[in-house]
Amino acid sequence: MGPITQQRRGSYVALLAANTLLASMMPMLIILGGLGGIMLTPTPVLATLPASLQALAGLLAATPISLLMGRRGRRFGFLTGAAIGIFGGMLAAFAITTESFSLLCMAHMILGAALASFQFFRFAAAETAPVQWRPMAISLMMTSGLIAAFVGPQMFIWAQTLTREAPLVGAYAAVSFLGLLGLLPLGLVRMAGVQGPAPRRITRQSLAVLMQPPIVQAVLLAATSQGIMMLLMAPTTIAMIGCGFSGSLAADVIRWHVVAMFAPSLLTGVLIQYFGARVIIGIGLSLLSLAALTAAHGLTAPHFYTSLVILGVGWNFGFIGATNLLTAAAQPEDRALAQGANDTVIALVSAACAFASGALVTGPGWRVLALVALSLLLAVGVVNLLSGQKRPSKTLSGP
């Protein structure tokens, strides 16, 4: 095995370790966004505002971070993201201490920018692997989130015991601690020359790349998977507490939801290699629809567990499938711009869905929210089906 391959393999292992640590922030922030919002919000309708602004920050940060990585390298971008996460966790802890809702919202925006940078781990994984192994490289990188699914909620529970009088302060401090740990493996990443260079300025010609049908479809499907997941996941804690369940039970539901998001990842890569990305995305959209139907069916603990687990698996198939479509569609010189635009659209949809979910769950209620999600999925499913009939499946099947 040549030195370049050895270097890329070492970088992949380091990226895998860093992603495992930094991804553990995400399930913690799912829980904290709802609980912190409930604790400090001046009105119930704004309870999901911290989560909404966290997603909105991804909209603002995704393209700049992608272009930064194209110019300065993946390692520099991930180190920057980890540093931003450390600061965001500290600011959120201070916001809880001072009971400042505005500071909490600002902290979640900062944390959202950090999470946006961590989303590029999946693209970095693809860049370290030969073309035929890219689906597996992406899937294995996503599988690291399975460990995060257990580490994040457990750290949330453990950190609360450190500051019993202000439990969320300890939990936000633990977010910063995870950022510090993530810096260590990032120091071992060496990826020079793996990614295509980012454009110095965005021109009309470079923007035309984003309008290519395969790229547009990949972005649409990724945004749909992420948006529906956010629509149902973000208000779960609020809905369960409103139904009389404990915060600990709500945290456990989130834990198993995140497990379901990442546990199928390695299998997803194999399925994409055999059946193509389009088929797997179709299954993902079907599972997301089933999750919405289950959520609309009842308000018992089994209903919440079942719908959120199915939601996680559906997101996995849809999101990883769409990532493979985008990786196959974008040329190396276009990847920084295409990936940044992709995650910008995803963040925009996520922010809109997170904010809408708060208004829906505190207004018409959880069941109406689930039916709205189902309606959106049916519309996108029709568009995807019609698009598949117009284009050869080979073009969009992924590597």
Short mmCIF file of C-alpha atoms in Angstrom, two decimals:
data_model
loop_
_atom_site.label_atom_id
_atom_site.label_comp_id
_atom_site.label_asym_id
_atom_site.label_seq_id
_atom_site.Cartn_x
_atom_site.Cartn_y
_atom_site.Cartn_z
CA MET A 1 0.00 0.00 0.00
CA GLY A 2 1.55 3.31 -1.06
CA PRO A 3 2.28 6.24 1.24
CA ILE A 4 -0.65 8.30 -0.02
CA THR A 5 -3.09 5.46 0.66
CA GLN A 6 -1.54 4.93 4.10
CA GLN A 7 -1.91 8.63 4.83
CA ARG A 8 -5.52 8.66 3.72
CA ARG A 9 -6.30 5.59 5.81
CA GLY A 10 -4.73 7.20 8.87
CA SER A 11 -6.70 10.37 8.23
CA TYR A 12 -9.90 8.34 7.92
CA VAL A 13 -9.34 6.70 11.31
CA ALA A 14 -8.62 10.09 12.89
CA LEU A 15 -11.73 11.56 11.27
CA LEU A 16 -13.77 8.63 12.56
CA ALA A 17 -12.56 9.20 16.13
CA ALA A 18 -13.13 12.96 15.94
CA ASN A 19 -16.61 12.54 14.50
CA THR A 20 -17.53 10.06 17.23
CA LEU A 21 -16.64 12.59 19.93
CA LEU A 22 -17.99 15.72 18.28
CA ALA A 23 -21.19 14.05 17.07
CA SER A 24 -22.02 13.31 20.72
CA MET A 25 -22.90 17.00 21.02
CA MET A 26 -25.88 16.55 18.73
CA PRO A 27 -28.13 14.30 20.88
CA MET A 28 -27.30 16.44 23.91
CA LEU A 29 -28.35 19.58 22.08
CA ILE A 30 -31.58 17.93 20.90
CA ILE A 31 -32.49 17.45 24.57
CA LEU A 32 -31.06 20.76 25.79
CA GLY A 33 -32.70 22.85 23.06
CA GLY A 34 -36.16 21.80 24.23
CA LEU A 35 -35.49 21.85 27.98
CA GLY A 36 -33.58 25.14 27.91
CA GLY A 37 -36.28 26.70 25.77
CA ILE A 38 -39.06 25.59 28.14
CA MET A 39 -37.11 26.84 31.15
CA LEU A 40 -36.38 30.37 29.89
CA THR A 41 -38.92 31.16 27.16
CA PRO A 42 -41.20 34.16 27.80
CA THR A 43 -44.03 32.41 25.89
CA PRO A 44 -44.67 28.72 25.06
CA VAL A 45 -44.79 29.36 21.30
CA LEU A 46 -41.07 30.31 21.41
CA ALA A 47 -40.01 27.18 23.28
CA THR A 48 -38.33 25.71 20.17
CA LEU A 49 -36.71 29.01 19.16
CA PRO A 50 -33.23 27.96 20.41
CA ALA A 51 -33.45 24.77 18.29
CA SER A 52 -34.76 26.78 15.32
CA LEU A 53 -31.91 29.30 15.55
CA GLN A 54 -29.45 26.45 15.92
CA ALA A 55 -30.66 25.08 12.59
CA LEU A 56 -30.71 28.57 11.07
CA ALA A 57 -27.06 29.03 11.98
CA GLY A 58 -26.28 26.04 9.81
CA LEU A 59 -27.90 27.94 6.93
CA LEU A 60 -25.55 30.86 7.46
CA ALA A 61 -22.44 28.81 8.17
CA ALA A 62 -22.58 25.83 5.78
CA THR A 63 -21.30 27.44 2.58
CA PRO A 64 -18.59 29.60 4.26
CA ILE A 65 -17.34 26.55 6.16
CA SER A 66 -17.29 24.41 3.02
CA LEU A 67 -15.38 27.08 1.09
CA LEU A 68 -13.01 27.50 4.05
CA MET A 69 -12.30 23.78 3.97
CA GLY A 70 -11.72 23.94 0.23
CA ARG A 71 -9.08 26.65 0.73
CA ARG A 72 -7.49 25.71 4.06
CA GLY A 73 -8.21 21.98 4.27
CA ARG A 74 -10.64 19.73 6.11
CA ARG A 75 -8.59 19.69 9.32
CA PHE A 76 -8.59 23.47 9.66
CA GLY A 77 -12.35 23.57 9.12
CA PHE A 78 -13.07 20.86 11.69
CA LEU A 79 -10.72 22.45 14.25
CA THR A 80 -12.55 25.74 13.76
CA GLY A 81 -15.90 23.99 14.25
CA ALA A 82 -14.74 22.31 17.46
CA ALA A 83 -13.50 25.64 18.85
CA ILE A 84 -16.84 27.27 18.02
CA GLY A 85 -18.63 24.42 19.82
CA ILE A 86 -16.50 24.87 22.93
CA PHE A 87 -17.38 28.57 23.08
CA GLY A 88 -21.07 27.93 22.39
CA GLY A 89 -21.37 25.44 25.24
CA MET A 90 -19.74 27.87 27.67
CA LEU A 91 -22.05 30.70 26.58
CA ALA A 92 -25.13 28.49 26.98
CA ALA A 93 -24.07 27.52 30.50
CA PHE A 94 -23.70 31.22 31.31
CA ALA A 95 -27.15 31.92 29.80
CA ILE A 96 -28.77 29.34 32.08
CA THR A 97 -26.93 30.77 35.09
CA THR A 98 -28.13 34.30 34.32
CA GLU A 99 -31.59 33.13 33.13
CA SER A 100 -31.15 34.95 29.83
CA PHE A 101 -33.31 33.57 26.99
CA SER A 102 -31.64 35.84 24.44
CA LEU A 103 -28.16 34.60 25.41
CA LEU A 104 -29.40 31.02 25.21
CA CYS A 105 -30.67 31.64 21.68
CA MET A 106 -27.33 33.20 20.74
CA ALA A 107 -25.47 30.22 22.21
CA HIS A 108 -27.55 27.77 20.20
CA MET A 109 -26.84 29.74 17.04
CA ILE A 110 -23.12 29.40 17.75
CA LEU A 111 -23.54 25.71 18.48
CA GLY A 112 -25.50 25.36 15.25
CA ALA A 113 -22.51 26.70 13.31
CA ALA A 114 -20.33 24.08 15.00
CA LEU A 115 -22.75 21.27 14.13
CA ALA A 116 -22.82 22.53 10.53
CA SER A 117 -19.07 22.04 10.27
CA PHE A 118 -19.34 18.49 11.64
CA GLN A 119 -21.76 17.58 8.82
CA PHE A 120 -18.80 17.65 6.41
CA PHE A 121 -17.24 14.60 8.04
CA ARG A 122 -19.30 12.45 5.66
CA PHE A 123 -17.85 14.20 2.61
CA ALA A 124 -14.33 14.04 4.05
CA ALA A 125 -14.82 10.29 4.46
CA ALA A 126 -15.65 9.93 0.77
CA GLU A 127 -12.50 11.84 -0.18
CA THR A 128 -10.24 9.35 1.61
CA ALA A 129 -11.64 6.30 -0.21
CA PRO A 130 -11.46 4.92 -3.78
CA VAL A 131 -14.60 5.54 -5.83
CA GLN A 132 -15.97 2.00 -5.44
CA TRP A 133 -15.69 2.18 -1.65
CA ARG A 134 -17.21 5.63 -1.13
CA PRO A 135 -20.67 4.40 -0.06
CA MET A 136 -19.03 2.21 2.58
CA ALA A 137 -16.72 5.03 3.74
CA ILE A 138 -19.66 7.41 4.12
CA SER A 139 -21.78 4.79 5.88
CA LEU A 140 -19.05 3.81 8.33
CA MET A 141 -18.47 7.47 9.16
CA MET A 142 -22.18 7.84 9.84
CA THR A 143 -22.08 4.70 12.00
CA SER A 144 -19.86 6.55 14.46
CA GLY A 145 -22.99 8.45 15.38
CA LEU A 146 -24.27 5.23 16.97
CA ILE A 147 -21.70 5.61 19.73
CA ALA A 148 -22.69 9.25 20.02
CA ALA A 149 -26.30 8.16 20.50
CA PHE A 150 -25.31 6.49 23.75
CA VAL A 151 -22.53 8.85 24.85
CA GLY A 152 -24.51 12.08 24.37
CA PRO A 153 -27.63 11.30 26.45
CA GLN A 154 -25.53 9.51 29.07
CA MET A 155 -23.29 12.55 29.42
CA PHE A 156 -26.42 14.69 29.73
CA ILE A 157 -27.68 12.53 32.61
CA TRP A 158 -24.25 12.38 34.25
CA ALA A 159 -23.49 16.09 33.88
CA GLN A 160 -26.77 17.05 35.54
CA THR A 161 -25.59 15.39 38.76
CA LEU A 162 -22.54 17.67 38.89
CA THR A 163 -24.67 20.80 39.20
CA ARG A 164 -27.86 19.66 40.93
CA GLU A 165 -29.11 23.18 41.62
CA ALA A 166 -28.69 24.13 37.96
CA PRO A 167 -28.57 20.79 36.06
CA LEU A 168 -28.54 22.28 32.57
CA VAL A 169 -25.39 24.25 33.38
CA GLY A 170 -23.43 21.04 33.82
CA ALA A 171 -24.92 19.58 30.66
CA TYR A 172 -23.88 22.57 28.56
CA ALA A 173 -20.41 22.45 30.13
CA ALA A 174 -20.21 18.80 29.02
CA VAL A 175 -20.85 19.98 25.44
CA SER A 176 -17.74 22.16 25.66
CA PHE A 177 -15.79 19.25 27.13
CA LEU A 178 -16.67 17.08 24.12
CA GLY A 179 -15.37 19.84 21.86
CA LEU A 180 -12.04 19.80 23.71
CA LEU A 181 -11.74 16.02 23.37
CA GLY A 182 -12.51 16.25 19.65
CA LEU A 183 -9.47 18.46 19.07
CA LEU A 184 -7.09 15.60 19.87
CA PRO A 185 -7.71 13.22 16.92
CA LEU A 186 -8.12 16.15 14.54
CA GLY A 187 -4.45 16.91 15.03
CA LEU A 188 -3.65 13.64 13.21
CA VAL A 189 -5.68 14.40 10.08
CA ARG A 190 -3.67 14.88 6.86
CA MET A 191 -5.79 15.41 3.76
CA ALA A 192 -3.84 17.75 1.51
CA GLY A 193 -4.68 17.26 -2.14
CA VAL A 194 -7.70 15.05 -1.50
CA GLN A 195 -10.40 17.65 -2.08
CA GLY A 196 -10.84 19.84 -5.13
CA PRO A 197 -9.93 23.50 -4.53
CA ALA A 198 -12.68 25.96 -3.66
CA PRO A 199 -13.36 28.85 -6.03
CA ARG A 200 -11.91 32.18 -4.95
CA ARG A 201 -15.15 33.87 -5.92
CA ILE A 202 -18.58 32.64 -6.85
CA THR A 203 -19.42 33.39 -10.48
CA ARG A 204 -22.47 32.83 -12.65
CA GLN A 205 -20.70 29.84 -14.19
CA SER A 206 -20.02 28.25 -10.82
CA LEU A 207 -23.62 28.81 -9.74
CA ALA A 208 -24.79 27.07 -12.92
CA VAL A 209 -23.17 23.92 -11.56
CA LEU A 210 -25.68 23.94 -8.71
CA MET A 211 -28.60 23.91 -11.15
CA GLN A 212 -27.63 20.61 -12.74
CA PRO A 213 -30.63 18.24 -12.32
CA PRO A 214 -28.70 15.46 -10.50
CA ILE A 215 -27.39 17.98 -7.96
CA VAL A 216 -30.79 19.63 -7.53
CA GLN A 217 -32.45 16.28 -6.89
CA ALA A 218 -29.78 15.18 -4.41
CA VAL A 219 -30.17 18.42 -2.45
CA LEU A 220 -33.99 18.18 -2.49
CA LEU A 221 -33.99 14.62 -1.15
CA ALA A 222 -31.39 15.33 1.54
CA ALA A 223 -33.30 18.43 2.67
CA THR A 224 -36.58 16.49 2.78
CA SER A 225 -35.09 13.72 4.92
CA GLN A 226 -33.52 16.20 7.31
CA GLY A 227 -36.53 18.53 7.40
CA ILE A 228 -39.10 15.83 8.21
CA MET A 229 -36.79 14.39 10.84
CA MET A 230 -36.44 17.84 12.42
CA LEU A 231 -40.17 18.52 12.21
CA LEU A 232 -40.98 15.46 14.31
CA MET A 233 -37.88 15.26 16.48
CA ALA A 234 -37.44 18.85 17.68
CA PRO A 235 -40.75 19.09 19.62
CA THR A 236 -40.73 15.50 20.92
CA THR A 237 -39.51 16.53 24.38
CA ILE A 238 -42.14 19.27 24.60
CA ALA A 239 -44.92 16.95 23.37
CA MET A 240 -44.01 14.20 25.84
CA ILE A 241 -43.79 16.53 28.81
CA GLY A 242 -47.13 17.99 27.75
CA CYS A 243 -48.56 14.46 27.85
CA GLY A 244 -47.33 14.01 31.41
CA PHE A 245 -44.16 12.01 30.74
CA SER A 246 -40.89 12.74 32.56
CA GLY A 247 -37.87 14.47 31.09
CA SER A 248 -35.85 11.27 31.63
CA LEU A 249 -38.30 9.25 29.53
CA ALA A 250 -38.21 11.89 26.81
CA ALA A 251 -34.40 11.73 26.86
CA ASP A 252 -34.56 7.95 26.47
CA VAL A 253 -36.86 8.29 23.46
CA ILE A 254 -34.35 10.69 21.91
CA ARG A 255 -31.53 8.27 22.71
CA TRP A 256 -33.18 5.44 20.77
CA HIS A 257 -34.13 7.80 17.98
CA VAL A 258 -30.46 8.74 17.53
CA VAL A 259 -29.49 5.05 17.73
CA ALA A 260 -31.94 4.37 14.90
CA MET A 261 -30.45 7.27 12.92
CA PHE A 262 -26.98 5.74 12.85
CA ALA A 263 -27.22 2.00 13.60
CA PRO A 264 -28.22 1.04 10.01
CA SER A 265 -25.39 3.08 8.46
CA LEU A 266 -22.99 0.27 7.55
CA LEU A 267 -25.82 -1.78 6.06
CA THR A 268 -27.02 1.28 4.15
CA GLY A 269 -23.73 1.48 2.25
CA VAL A 270 -23.98 -2.18 1.21
CA LEU A 271 -27.59 -1.71 0.10
CA ILE A 272 -26.65 1.33 -1.98
CA GLN A 273 -23.90 -0.66 -3.70
CA TYR A 274 -26.37 -3.41 -4.63
CA PHE A 275 -29.61 -1.53 -5.35
CA GLY A 276 -28.54 2.05 -6.04
CA ALA A 277 -29.15 5.23 -4.09
CA ARG A 278 -32.55 5.98 -5.61
CA VAL A 279 -34.13 2.75 -4.34
CA ILE A 280 -32.75 3.26 -0.83
CA ILE A 281 -34.00 6.86 -0.77
CA GLY A 282 -37.47 5.63 -1.80
CA ILE A 283 -37.46 3.20 1.13
CA GLY A 284 -36.33 6.02 3.39
CA LEU A 285 -39.21 8.27 2.34
CA SER A 286 -41.63 5.39 2.93
CA LEU A 287 -40.28 4.85 6.44
CA LEU A 288 -40.54 8.56 7.22
CA SER A 289 -44.19 8.39 6.16
CA LEU A 290 -44.75 5.38 8.42
CA ALA A 291 -43.17 7.29 11.32
CA ALA A 292 -45.58 10.18 10.78
CA LEU A 293 -48.56 7.80 10.65
CA THR A 294 -47.45 6.13 13.89
CA ALA A 295 -47.04 9.50 15.58
CA ALA A 296 -50.52 10.55 14.51
CA HIS A 297 -52.02 7.30 15.78
CA GLY A 298 -51.50 7.85 19.51
CA LEU A 299 -49.85 9.69 22.40
CA THR A 300 -48.65 6.75 24.51
CA ALA A 301 -45.00 6.03 25.31
CA PRO A 302 -44.89 3.08 22.83
CA HIS A 303 -46.19 5.38 20.09
CA PHE A 304 -43.44 7.93 20.79
CA TYR A 305 -40.74 5.24 20.92
CA THR A 306 -41.92 3.50 17.75
CA SER A 307 -42.43 6.62 15.66
CA LEU A 308 -39.08 8.12 16.64
CA VAL A 309 -37.18 4.88 15.96
CA ILE A 310 -38.79 4.50 12.52
CA LEU A 311 -38.09 8.18 11.91
CA GLY A 312 -34.40 7.61 12.59
CA VAL A 313 -34.09 4.68 10.18
CA GLY A 314 -36.00 6.57 7.48
CA TRP A 315 -33.70 9.56 7.88
CA ASN A 316 -30.66 7.28 7.61
CA PHE A 317 -31.73 5.76 4.30
CA GLY A 318 -32.85 9.06 2.81
CA PHE A 319 -29.92 11.16 3.99
CA ILE A 320 -27.10 8.74 3.21
CA GLY A 321 -28.65 7.91 -0.14
CA ALA A 322 -28.85 11.60 -1.04
CA THR A 323 -25.25 12.14 0.11
CA ASN A 324 -24.13 9.44 -2.32
CA LEU A 325 -26.13 11.07 -5.12
CA LEU A 326 -24.41 14.39 -4.49
CA THR A 327 -20.95 12.82 -4.26
CA ALA A 328 -21.49 11.10 -7.60
CA ALA A 329 -22.98 14.16 -9.30
CA ALA A 330 -20.38 16.81 -8.34
CA GLN A 331 -16.97 16.99 -10.02
CA PRO A 332 -13.94 17.40 -7.68
CA GLU A 333 -13.52 21.08 -8.58
CA ASP A 334 -17.20 21.73 -7.81
CA ARG A 335 -17.50 19.81 -4.56
CA ALA A 336 -16.76 22.60 -2.09
CA LEU A 337 -19.46 24.81 -3.61
CA ALA A 338 -21.97 21.97 -4.15
CA GLN A 339 -21.51 20.57 -0.65
CA GLY A 340 -21.81 24.02 0.90
CA ALA A 341 -24.98 24.78 -1.06
CA ASN A 342 -26.38 21.36 -0.14
CA ASP A 343 -25.89 21.90 3.59
CA THR A 344 -27.14 25.50 3.33
CA VAL A 345 -30.45 24.30 1.88
CA ILE A 346 -30.63 21.52 4.47
CA ALA A 347 -30.09 24.07 7.25
CA LEU A 348 -32.76 26.40 5.82
CA VAL A 349 -35.31 23.59 5.69
CA SER A 350 -34.28 22.39 9.17
CA ALA A 351 -34.68 25.85 10.67
CA ALA A 352 -38.10 26.33 9.09
CA CYS A 353 -39.28 22.90 10.22
CA ALA A 354 -37.93 23.32 13.76
CA PHE A 355 -39.66 26.67 14.19
CA ALA A 356 -42.91 25.45 12.62
CA SER A 357 -42.87 22.38 14.85
CA GLY A 358 -42.95 24.56 17.98
CA ALA A 359 -45.97 26.51 16.75
CA LEU A 360 -47.76 23.32 15.66
CA VAL A 361 -47.11 21.24 18.78
CA THR A 362 -48.13 24.06 21.17
CA GLY A 363 -51.11 24.97 18.98
CA PRO A 364 -53.02 22.32 17.02
CA GLY A 365 -51.01 19.56 18.70
CA TRP A 366 -48.73 16.60 18.05
CA ARG A 367 -51.14 14.66 15.85
CA VAL A 368 -51.73 17.58 13.50
CA LEU A 369 -47.96 18.06 13.32
CA ALA A 370 -47.56 14.42 12.26
CA LEU A 371 -50.21 14.78 9.54
CA VAL A 372 -48.45 17.89 8.19
CA ALA A 373 -45.22 15.86 7.96
CA LEU A 374 -47.05 13.09 6.12
CA SER A 375 -48.52 15.55 3.60
CA LEU A 376 -45.09 17.00 2.84
CA LEU A 377 -43.62 13.54 2.35
CA LEU A 378 -46.34 12.50 -0.07
CA ALA A 379 -45.69 15.62 -2.18
CA VAL A 380 -41.93 15.01 -2.32
CA GLY A 381 -42.47 11.31 -3.03
CA VAL A 382 -44.53 12.15 -6.10
CA VAL A 383 -41.86 14.58 -7.34
CA ASN A 384 -39.13 11.97 -6.80
CA LEU A 385 -41.14 9.29 -8.62
CA LEU A 386 -41.80 11.53 -11.62
CA SER A 387 -38.13 12.57 -11.73
CA GLY A 388 -37.05 8.92 -11.68
CA GLN A 389 -39.25 8.17 -14.67
CA LYS A 390 -37.66 10.99 -16.66
CA ARG A 391 -34.03 10.04 -15.96
CA PRO A 392 -32.09 6.79 -16.27
CA SER A 393 -31.53 5.30 -12.83
CA LYS A 394 -27.83 4.76 -13.62
CA THR A 395 -27.22 8.52 -13.67
CA LEU A 396 -28.40 8.94 -10.11
CA SER A 397 -27.61 5.64 -8.56
CA GLY A 398 -24.48 6.87 -6.81
CA PRO A 399 -21.01 5.35 -6.91
#
